[in-house]
GROMACS .gro file of C-alpha atoms in nm:
model
  424
    1UNK     CA    1  -2.147  -0.141  -4.907
    2UNK     CA    2  -1.908  -0.133  -4.599
    3UNK     CA    3  -1.937   0.120  -4.363
    4UNK     CA    4  -1.676   0.358  -4.280
    5UNK     CA    5  -1.500   0.252  -3.944
    6UNK     CA    6  -1.558   0.622  -3.832
    7UNK     CA    7  -1.931   0.509  -3.788
    8UNK     CA    8  -1.864   0.245  -3.580
    9UNK     CA    9  -1.695   0.499  -3.320
   10UNK     CA   10  -1.975   0.710  -3.423
   11UNK     CA   11  -2.244   0.486  -3.303
   12UNK     CA   12  -2.027   0.368  -2.966
   13UNK     CA   13  -2.031   0.744  -2.847
   14UNK     CA   14  -2.391   0.805  -2.893
   15UNK     CA   15  -2.494   0.446  -2.759
   16UNK     CA   16  -2.277   0.570  -2.443
   17UNK     CA   17  -2.471   0.905  -2.426
   18UNK     CA   18  -2.793   0.722  -2.456
   19UNK     CA   19  -2.708   0.486  -2.170
   20UNK     CA   20  -2.588   0.760  -1.947
   21UNK     CA   21  -2.879   0.959  -2.003
   22UNK     CA   22  -3.126   0.659  -1.931
   23UNK     CA   23  -2.914   0.602  -1.613
   24UNK     CA   24  -2.980   0.928  -1.471
   25UNK     CA   25  -3.358   0.928  -1.588
   26UNK     CA   26  -3.368   0.593  -1.449
   27UNK     CA   27  -3.282   0.735  -1.054
   28UNK     CA   28  -3.516   1.041  -1.128
   29UNK     CA   29  -3.782   0.835  -1.240
   30UNK     CA   30  -3.751   0.568  -0.958
   31UNK     CA   31  -3.720   0.899  -0.717
   32UNK     CA   32  -4.081   1.040  -0.832
   33UNK     CA   33  -4.236   0.735  -0.799
   34UNK     CA   34  -4.103   0.645  -0.463
   35UNK     CA   35  -4.164   1.004  -0.338
   36UNK     CA   36  -4.447   1.103  -0.504
   37UNK     CA   37  -4.255   1.402  -0.659
   38UNK     CA   38  -4.376   1.605  -0.951
   39UNK     CA   39  -4.081   1.620  -1.219
   40UNK     CA   40  -4.071   1.715  -1.559
   41UNK     CA   41  -3.870   1.460  -1.709
   42UNK     CA   42  -3.829   1.066  -1.651
   43UNK     CA   43  -3.628   0.815  -1.785
   44UNK     CA   44  -3.699   0.882  -2.154
   45UNK     CA   45  -3.635   1.242  -2.170
   46UNK     CA   46  -3.321   1.224  -1.987
   47UNK     CA   47  -3.187   0.984  -2.262
   48UNK     CA   48  -3.324   1.219  -2.558
   49UNK     CA   49  -3.156   1.522  -2.346
   50UNK     CA   50  -2.843   1.345  -2.365
   51UNK     CA   51  -2.898   1.196  -2.737
   52UNK     CA   52  -2.971   1.592  -2.830
   53UNK     CA   53  -2.614   1.704  -2.641
   54UNK     CA   54  -2.402   1.449  -2.864
   55UNK     CA   55  -2.605   1.564  -3.153
   56UNK     CA   56  -2.537   1.888  -3.154
   57UNK     CA   57  -2.171   1.833  -3.053
   58UNK     CA   58  -2.170   1.642  -3.390
   59UNK     CA   59  -2.371   1.871  -3.618
   60UNK     CA   60  -2.120   2.173  -3.493
   61UNK     CA   61  -1.836   1.963  -3.563
   62UNK     CA   62  -1.963   1.892  -3.916
   63UNK     CA   63  -2.023   2.278  -4.006
   64UNK     CA   64  -1.729   2.411  -3.822
   65UNK     CA   65  -1.924   2.632  -3.590
   66UNK     CA   66  -1.951   2.639  -3.240
   67UNK     CA   67  -2.296   2.818  -3.221
   68UNK     CA   68  -2.509   2.512  -3.306
   69UNK     CA   69  -2.391   2.360  -3.016
   70UNK     CA   70  -2.417   2.694  -2.794
   71UNK     CA   71  -2.749   2.723  -2.926
   72UNK     CA   72  -2.876   2.380  -2.838
   73UNK     CA   73  -2.761   2.430  -2.473
   74UNK     CA   74  -2.953   2.752  -2.473
   75UNK     CA   75  -3.255   2.626  -2.589
   76UNK     CA   76  -3.290   2.302  -2.392
   77UNK     CA   77  -3.174   2.513  -2.093
   78UNK     CA   78  -3.466   2.789  -2.133
   79UNK     CA   79  -3.693   2.475  -2.142
   80UNK     CA   80  -3.558   2.370  -1.801
   81UNK     CA   81  -3.612   2.643  -1.662
   82UNK     CA   82  -3.947   2.696  -1.757
   83UNK     CA   83  -4.003   2.368  -1.619
   84UNK     CA   84  -3.879   2.457  -1.309
   85UNK     CA   85  -4.134   2.787  -1.305
   86UNK     CA   86  -4.378   2.578  -1.375
   87UNK     CA   87  -4.321   2.318  -1.107
   88UNK     CA   88  -4.241   2.614  -0.856
   89UNK     CA   89  -4.555   2.787  -0.920
   90UNK     CA   90  -4.735   2.422  -0.738
   91UNK     CA   91  -4.525   2.441  -0.438
   92UNK     CA   92  -4.251   2.202  -0.510
   93UNK     CA   93  -3.917   2.387  -0.461
   94UNK     CA   94  -3.599   2.209  -0.552
   95UNK     CA   95  -3.372   2.205  -0.873
   96UNK     CA   96  -3.248   1.915  -0.859
   97UNK     CA   97  -3.423   1.725  -1.187
   98UNK     CA   98  -3.337   2.028  -1.360
   99UNK     CA   99  -2.984   2.043  -1.284
  100UNK     CA  100  -2.942   1.658  -1.335
  101UNK     CA  101  -3.102   1.742  -1.688
  102UNK     CA  102  -2.804   1.987  -1.740
  103UNK     CA  103  -2.564   1.703  -1.630
  104UNK     CA  104  -2.700   1.459  -1.879
  105UNK     CA  105  -2.702   1.688  -2.170
  106UNK     CA  106  -2.332   1.793  -2.072
  107UNK     CA  107  -2.229   1.447  -2.054
  108UNK     CA  108  -2.384   1.372  -2.424
  109UNK     CA  109  -2.161   1.658  -2.577
  110UNK     CA  110  -1.859   1.487  -2.368
  111UNK     CA  111  -1.945   1.158  -2.544
  112UNK     CA  112  -1.906   1.307  -2.869
  113UNK     CA  113  -1.603   1.493  -2.774
  114UNK     CA  114  -1.475   1.142  -2.687
  115UNK     CA  115  -1.435   1.185  -2.346
  116UNK     CA  116  -1.641   0.885  -2.314
  117UNK     CA  117  -1.482   0.731  -1.963
  118UNK     CA  118  -1.483   1.107  -1.822
  119UNK     CA  119  -1.846   1.130  -1.910
  120UNK     CA  120  -1.919   0.819  -1.780
  121UNK     CA  121  -1.777   0.857  -1.433
  122UNK     CA  122  -1.926   1.210  -1.406
  123UNK     CA  123  -2.278   1.030  -1.524
  124UNK     CA  124  -2.226   0.750  -1.219
  125UNK     CA  125  -2.121   1.006  -0.998
  126UNK     CA  126  -2.427   1.200  -1.035
  127UNK     CA  127  -2.644   0.901  -1.022
  128UNK     CA  128  -2.489   0.788  -0.682
  129UNK     CA  129  -2.529   1.124  -0.527
  130UNK     CA  130  -2.911   1.154  -0.628
  131UNK     CA  131  -2.968   0.793  -0.504
  132UNK     CA  132  -2.802   0.880  -0.168
  133UNK     CA  133  -3.015   1.177  -0.102
  134UNK     CA  134  -3.161   1.055   0.227
  135UNK     CA  135  -2.838   0.928   0.359
  136UNK     CA  136  -2.633   1.247   0.243
  137UNK     CA  137  -2.906   1.489   0.428
  138UNK     CA  138  -2.892   1.260   0.750
  139UNK     CA  139  -2.521   1.231   0.756
  140UNK     CA  140  -2.496   1.656   0.715
  141UNK     CA  141  -2.779   1.674   0.991
  142UNK     CA  142  -2.579   1.504   1.220
  143UNK     CA  143  -2.261   1.732   1.161
  144UNK     CA  144  -2.170   2.009   1.395
  145UNK     CA  145  -2.023   2.336   1.298
  146UNK     CA  146  -1.711   2.185   1.465
  147UNK     CA  147  -1.723   1.902   1.186
  148UNK     CA  148  -1.744   2.163   0.885
  149UNK     CA  149  -1.467   2.368   1.027
  150UNK     CA  150  -1.254   2.024   1.045
  151UNK     CA  151  -1.362   1.957   0.700
  152UNK     CA  152  -1.245   2.278   0.558
  153UNK     CA  153  -0.889   2.231   0.747
  154UNK     CA  154  -0.823   1.890   0.616
  155UNK     CA  155  -0.905   2.059   0.277
  156UNK     CA  156  -0.661   2.355   0.340
  157UNK     CA  157  -0.341   2.098   0.443
  158UNK     CA  158  -0.426   1.882   0.149
  159UNK     CA  159  -0.544   2.134  -0.148
  160UNK     CA  160  -0.311   2.396  -0.050
  161UNK     CA  161  -0.056   2.329   0.191
  162UNK     CA  162   0.081   1.991   0.018
  163UNK     CA  163   0.132   2.135  -0.328
  164UNK     CA  164   0.370   2.391  -0.237
  165UNK     CA  165   0.578   2.190  -0.014
  166UNK     CA  166   0.929   2.119  -0.202
  167UNK     CA  167   1.002   1.763  -0.294
  168UNK     CA  168   1.328   1.720  -0.200
  169UNK     CA  169   1.546   1.608   0.047
  170UNK     CA  170   1.803   1.780   0.288
  171UNK     CA  171   2.154   1.719   0.296
  172UNK     CA  172   2.322   1.380   0.308
  173UNK     CA  173   2.254   1.062   0.542
  174UNK     CA  174   2.077   1.084   0.787
  175UNK     CA  175   1.919   1.404   0.675
  176UNK     CA  176   1.816   1.251   0.328
  177UNK     CA  177   1.522   1.132   0.463
  178UNK     CA  178   1.351   1.460   0.582
  179UNK     CA  179   1.169   1.561   0.240
  180UNK     CA  180   0.871   1.808   0.347
  181UNK     CA  181   0.626   1.704   0.070
  182UNK     CA  182   0.658   1.328   0.156
  183UNK     CA  183   0.643   1.404   0.529
  184UNK     CA  184   0.352   1.603   0.462
  185UNK     CA  185   0.220   1.366   0.238
  186UNK     CA  186   0.207   1.110   0.505
  187UNK     CA  187   0.037   1.380   0.767
  188UNK     CA  188  -0.240   1.417   0.501
  189UNK     CA  189  -0.264   1.002   0.438
  190UNK     CA  190  -0.330   0.941   0.814
  191UNK     CA  191  -0.558   1.237   0.886
  192UNK     CA  192  -0.748   1.092   0.564
  193UNK     CA  193  -0.787   0.789   0.770
  194UNK     CA  194  -0.858   0.923   1.077
  195UNK     CA  195  -1.142   1.167   0.930
  196UNK     CA  196  -1.298   0.876   0.706
  197UNK     CA  197  -1.346   0.680   1.006
  198UNK     CA  198  -1.508   0.961   1.196
  199UNK     CA  199  -1.737   1.028   0.903
  200UNK     CA  200  -1.814   0.639   0.908
  201UNK     CA  201  -1.918   0.642   1.268
  202UNK     CA  202  -2.103   0.948   1.210
  203UNK     CA  203  -2.296   0.766   0.979
  204UNK     CA  204  -2.358   0.398   1.140
  205UNK     CA  205  -2.339   0.487   1.497
  206UNK     CA  206  -2.701   0.549   1.562
  207UNK     CA  207  -2.816   0.267   1.766
  208UNK     CA  208  -2.495   0.092   1.727
  209UNK     CA  209  -2.409  -0.083   2.030
  210UNK     CA  210  -2.064  -0.028   2.250
  211UNK     CA  211  -1.871  -0.314   2.063
  212UNK     CA  212  -1.919  -0.180   1.707
  213UNK     CA  213  -1.838   0.190   1.839
  214UNK     CA  214  -1.515   0.048   1.971
  215UNK     CA  215  -1.451  -0.115   1.640
  216UNK     CA  216  -1.497   0.223   1.469
  217UNK     CA  217  -1.338   0.435   1.739
  218UNK     CA  218  -1.040   0.205   1.703
  219UNK     CA  219  -1.007   0.360   1.349
  220UNK     CA  220  -0.994   0.701   1.470
  221UNK     CA  221  -0.752   0.670   1.796
  222UNK     CA  222  -0.723   0.299   1.986
  223UNK     CA  223  -0.558   0.485   2.284
  224UNK     CA  224  -0.818   0.741   2.259
  225UNK     CA  225  -1.102   0.466   2.291
  226UNK     CA  226  -0.882   0.275   2.571
  227UNK     CA  227  -0.861   0.568   2.775
  228UNK     CA  228  -1.253   0.663   2.742
  229UNK     CA  229  -1.367   0.310   2.811
  230UNK     CA  230  -1.111   0.225   3.098
  231UNK     CA  231  -1.284   0.551   3.265
  232UNK     CA  232  -1.651   0.466   3.193
  233UNK     CA  233  -1.589   0.088   3.377
  234UNK     CA  234  -1.505   0.254   3.698
  235UNK     CA  235  -1.882   0.401   3.705
  236UNK     CA  236  -2.016   0.111   3.514
  237UNK     CA  237  -1.826  -0.231   3.631
  238UNK     CA  238  -2.161  -0.420   3.600
  239UNK     CA  239  -2.086  -0.371   3.216
  240UNK     CA  240  -1.711  -0.462   3.220
  241UNK     CA  241  -1.707  -0.753   2.949
  242UNK     CA  242  -1.889  -0.515   2.690
  243UNK     CA  243  -1.672  -0.247   2.774
  244UNK     CA  244  -1.375  -0.509   2.708
  245UNK     CA  245  -1.496  -0.636   2.373
  246UNK     CA  246  -1.511  -0.261   2.236
  247UNK     CA  247  -1.166  -0.191   2.354
  248UNK     CA  248  -1.029  -0.513   2.256
  249UNK     CA  249  -1.223  -0.446   1.891
  250UNK     CA  250  -1.016  -0.136   1.884
  251UNK     CA  251  -0.688  -0.256   1.933
  252UNK     CA  252  -0.790  -0.565   1.671
  253UNK     CA  253  -0.866  -0.260   1.428
  254UNK     CA  254  -0.512  -0.152   1.446
  255UNK     CA  255  -0.388  -0.480   1.274
  256UNK     CA  256  -0.545  -0.388   0.914
  257UNK     CA  257  -0.494  -0.020   0.972
  258UNK     CA  258  -0.085  -0.105   0.994
  259UNK     CA  259  -0.114  -0.327   0.698
  260UNK     CA  260  -0.284  -0.075   0.491
  261UNK     CA  261  -0.037   0.161   0.568
  262UNK     CA  262   0.245  -0.031   0.500
  263UNK     CA  263   0.114  -0.143   0.167
  264UNK     CA  264   0.046   0.183   0.025
  265UNK     CA  265   0.398   0.273   0.100
  266UNK     CA  266   0.590  -0.024   0.048
  267UNK     CA  267   0.444  -0.366  -0.088
  268UNK     CA  268   0.720  -0.579  -0.042
  269UNK     CA  269   0.716  -0.524   0.353
  270UNK     CA  270   0.337  -0.564   0.319
  271UNK     CA  271   0.411  -0.930   0.198
  272UNK     CA  272   0.639  -0.982   0.495
  273UNK     CA  273   0.402  -0.823   0.723
  274UNK     CA  274   0.068  -1.019   0.614
  275UNK     CA  275   0.109  -1.363   0.725
  276UNK     CA  276   0.224  -1.292   1.143
  277UNK     CA  277   0.004  -0.972   1.171
  278UNK     CA  278  -0.265  -1.154   1.020
  279UNK     CA  279  -0.229  -1.435   1.253
  280UNK     CA  280  -0.210  -1.191   1.546
  281UNK     CA  281  -0.525  -1.004   1.406
  282UNK     CA  282  -0.747  -1.344   1.387
  283UNK     CA  283  -0.625  -1.434   1.748
  284UNK     CA  284  -0.720  -1.106   1.887
  285UNK     CA  285  -1.059  -1.118   1.665
  286UNK     CA  286  -1.100  -1.492   1.826
  287UNK     CA  287  -1.127  -1.346   2.179
  288UNK     CA  288  -1.352  -1.036   2.099
  289UNK     CA  289  -1.579  -1.311   1.967
  290UNK     CA  290  -1.559  -1.512   2.296
  291UNK     CA  291  -1.644  -1.160   2.472
  292UNK     CA  292  -1.935  -1.105   2.213
  293UNK     CA  293  -2.080  -1.464   2.320
  294UNK     CA  294  -2.041  -1.439   2.686
  295UNK     CA  295  -2.107  -1.066   2.768
  296UNK     CA  296  -2.425  -0.956   2.917
  297UNK     CA  297  -2.734  -0.804   2.732
  298UNK     CA  298  -2.878  -0.425   2.770
  299UNK     CA  299  -2.527  -0.264   2.699
  300UNK     CA  300  -2.593  -0.031   2.419
  301UNK     CA  301  -2.414   0.321   2.512
  302UNK     CA  302  -2.208   0.423   2.291
  303UNK     CA  303  -1.859   0.596   2.318
  304UNK     CA  304  -1.844   0.976   2.224
  305UNK     CA  305  -1.537   1.037   1.986
  306UNK     CA  306  -1.437   1.387   1.875
  307UNK     CA  307  -1.368   1.483   1.545
  308UNK     CA  308  -1.025   1.352   1.518
  309UNK     CA  309  -0.901   1.642   1.263
  310UNK     CA  310  -0.762   1.961   1.395
  311UNK     CA  311  -0.466   2.159   1.258
  312UNK     CA  312  -0.236   2.133   1.553
  313UNK     CA  313  -0.233   1.754   1.598
  314UNK     CA  314  -0.173   1.749   1.218
  315UNK     CA  315   0.143   1.963   1.260
  316UNK     CA  316   0.229   1.750   1.557
  317UNK     CA  317   0.208   1.451   1.387
  318UNK     CA  318   0.427   1.594   1.108
  319UNK     CA  319   0.679   1.694   1.351
  320UNK     CA  320   0.688   1.329   1.530
  321UNK     CA  321   0.700   1.155   1.179
  322UNK     CA  322   0.977   1.376   1.059
  323UNK     CA  323   1.163   1.308   1.420
  324UNK     CA  324   1.103   0.951   1.397
  325UNK     CA  325   1.212   0.916   1.056
  326UNK     CA  326   1.520   1.112   1.118
  327UNK     CA  327   1.615   0.939   1.459
  328UNK     CA  328   1.549   0.558   1.263
  329UNK     CA  329   1.778   0.649   1.001
  330UNK     CA  330   2.049   0.815   1.264
  331UNK     CA  331   1.973   0.488   1.448
  332UNK     CA  332   2.056   0.269   1.164
  333UNK     CA  333   2.325   0.461   1.032
  334UNK     CA  334   2.529   0.447   1.354
  335UNK     CA  335   2.378   0.164   1.559
  336UNK     CA  336   2.267  -0.090   1.293
  337UNK     CA  337   1.958  -0.231   1.348
  338UNK     CA  338   1.974  -0.238   1.747
  339UNK     CA  339   1.935   0.112   1.710
  340UNK     CA  340   1.625   0.042   1.489
  341UNK     CA  341   1.498  -0.162   1.734
  342UNK     CA  342   1.496   0.040   2.042
  343UNK     CA  343   1.399   0.352   1.832
  344UNK     CA  344   1.067   0.157   1.747
  345UNK     CA  345   1.002   0.062   2.061
  346UNK     CA  346   1.008   0.394   2.204
  347UNK     CA  347   0.831   0.534   1.926
  348UNK     CA  348   0.560   0.269   1.951
  349UNK     CA  349   0.486   0.397   2.331
  350UNK     CA  350   0.316   0.708   2.166
  351UNK     CA  351   0.187   0.640   1.828
  352UNK     CA  352   0.173   0.361   1.587
  353UNK     CA  353   0.099   0.529   1.256
  354UNK     CA  354   0.455   0.756   1.262
  355UNK     CA  355   0.669   0.438   1.325
  356UNK     CA  356   0.487   0.176   1.053
  357UNK     CA  357   0.546   0.491   0.779
  358UNK     CA  358   0.890   0.538   0.848
  359UNK     CA  359   0.984   0.166   0.860
  360UNK     CA  360   0.776   0.112   0.521
  361UNK     CA  361   0.932   0.443   0.397
  362UNK     CA  362   1.329   0.344   0.488
  363UNK     CA  363   1.241  -0.002   0.350
  364UNK     CA  364   1.137   0.060   0.037
  365UNK     CA  365   1.358  -0.107  -0.314
  366UNK     CA  366   1.607   0.210  -0.292
  367UNK     CA  367   1.634   0.226   0.081
  368UNK     CA  368   1.886   0.065   0.298
  369UNK     CA  369   1.644  -0.105   0.569
  370UNK     CA  370   1.567  -0.487   0.497
  371UNK     CA  371   1.190  -0.558   0.474
  372UNK     CA  372   1.266  -0.818   0.752
  373UNK     CA  373   1.397  -0.557   0.983
  374UNK     CA  374   1.153  -0.313   0.930
  375UNK     CA  375   0.896  -0.589   0.984
  376UNK     CA  376   1.036  -0.665   1.345
  377UNK     CA  377   1.075  -0.295   1.440
  378UNK     CA  378   0.670  -0.263   1.365
  379UNK     CA  379   0.611  -0.568   1.542
  380UNK     CA  380   0.805  -0.466   1.873
  381UNK     CA  381   0.619  -0.121   1.813
  382UNK     CA  382   0.276  -0.286   1.824
  383UNK     CA  383   0.395  -0.477   2.135
  384UNK     CA  384   0.493  -0.170   2.305
  385UNK     CA  385   0.236  -0.004   2.241
  386UNK     CA  386  -0.013  -0.268   2.358
  387UNK     CA  387   0.169  -0.254   2.676
  388UNK     CA  388   0.116   0.089   2.704
  389UNK     CA  389  -0.250   0.086   2.668
  390UNK     CA  390  -0.279  -0.207   2.934
  391UNK     CA  391  -0.108   0.019   3.173
  392UNK     CA  392  -0.374   0.279   3.068
  393UNK     CA  393  -0.631   0.032   3.189
  394UNK     CA  394  -0.489  -0.090   3.480
  395UNK     CA  395  -0.465   0.288   3.612
  396UNK     CA  396  -0.763   0.404   3.493
  397UNK     CA  397  -1.013   0.124   3.469
  398UNK     CA  398  -1.151  -0.099   3.709
  399UNK     CA  399  -0.997  -0.421   3.801
  400UNK     CA  400  -1.260  -0.663   3.629
  401UNK     CA  401  -1.160  -0.471   3.288
  402UNK     CA  402  -0.783  -0.512   3.373
  403UNK     CA  403  -0.849  -0.916   3.405
  404UNK     CA  404  -1.070  -0.888   3.092
  405UNK     CA  405  -0.786  -0.687   2.861
  406UNK     CA  406  -0.465  -0.922   3.001
  407UNK     CA  407  -0.553  -1.202   2.788
  408UNK     CA  408  -0.537  -0.968   2.470
  409UNK     CA  409  -0.212  -0.835   2.609
  410UNK     CA  410  -0.082  -1.186   2.621
  411UNK     CA  411  -0.211  -1.276   2.283
  412UNK     CA  412   0.009  -0.956   2.131
  413UNK     CA  413   0.321  -1.049   2.314
  414UNK     CA  414   0.318  -1.416   2.232
  415UNK     CA  415   0.225  -1.412   1.849
  416UNK     CA  416   0.440  -1.073   1.827
  417UNK     CA  417   0.755  -1.292   1.965
  418UNK     CA  418   0.686  -1.532   1.720
  419UNK     CA  419   0.673  -1.332   1.428
  420UNK     CA  420   1.004  -1.176   1.531
  421UNK     CA  421   1.122  -1.520   1.564
  422UNK     CA  422   0.976  -1.651   1.220
  423UNK     CA  423   1.138  -1.309   1.080
  424UNK     CA  424   1.517  -1.465   1.149
   0.00000   0.00000   0.00000
């Protein structure tokens, strides 16, 4: 006798529920074996709990009553609570495994309700959180109170401020580029990159050398790293080569960062920028490799980078981005491509993020700016930004550091000039 096709779907849902329960239980079993913890449930029990949830949802659906499902959740919940009390009496306090069991139960219920992908995402996320316990505890310990406040501020601008802004432009050109929602979305985007980079530094900086710290610091702010390292070179001239390594590494990071920003906003611009900027990045990376293999030993200090997110700089960046957007659109409207180039050079002196996002926005398929012109403008901004950072090294750093940095400036100017010629 042929089976009803609905049975195959039912077996699929129960099978996924079983696998999700086993996944969470496997991590808990491994944790118990590795840490010697006493737990009330292992891989088999978690799998059975998930199956029980799926089965309870099925029975409740067939009977047309939610009370079966509620009763099963209550019974298993009381059993989990009893297990916790029993284990707590043995001196082991913590409810991670008990909460994990409830997640497995609810995942099984979601599987029957045909939220299989959602249930799988929750179970995998839960398992990941469980397995990352040592790293997460180390990270939480390394956080300061200021870091926590910065995290809350980032949540405010992302979750509260962004949704309430109007998603519409104001007036005719050049004011048509002033869209509060899109401008603030870029603020969230840039703040998110810097914030994620800072978190990464918190995770991996312990024991890292100055070169790695410079590389990660460049994700937060290559200009800040340039100033910090240049000032240090005044008192630590013996480490000029190692400091130059970290500084050029921070400069190199700006290349993939620019490509990432451009690609997310405008994929066509990314295709235009990729080859010339990749050549620039590889050239800088080759110079970093040269410095790495010729530097002295024993310089393992770290650059102190503060949490990059504060509300005031976020508002300032939003204002600068909107202003550059307006100026670039005005320059394009009244002065053509020449105005775009001049505004890019001026904008690049202060910040590459705003001008990159501006050019990516203006050169979108529905925009009025050709991708080639936008790519030239971004390249000019990179050159002007590198020139400014080299001036910072000259004014704040040692002469030895300045001599080591000059080849990087030459690379950016030569490759950037070649890229501009190539764009034409």
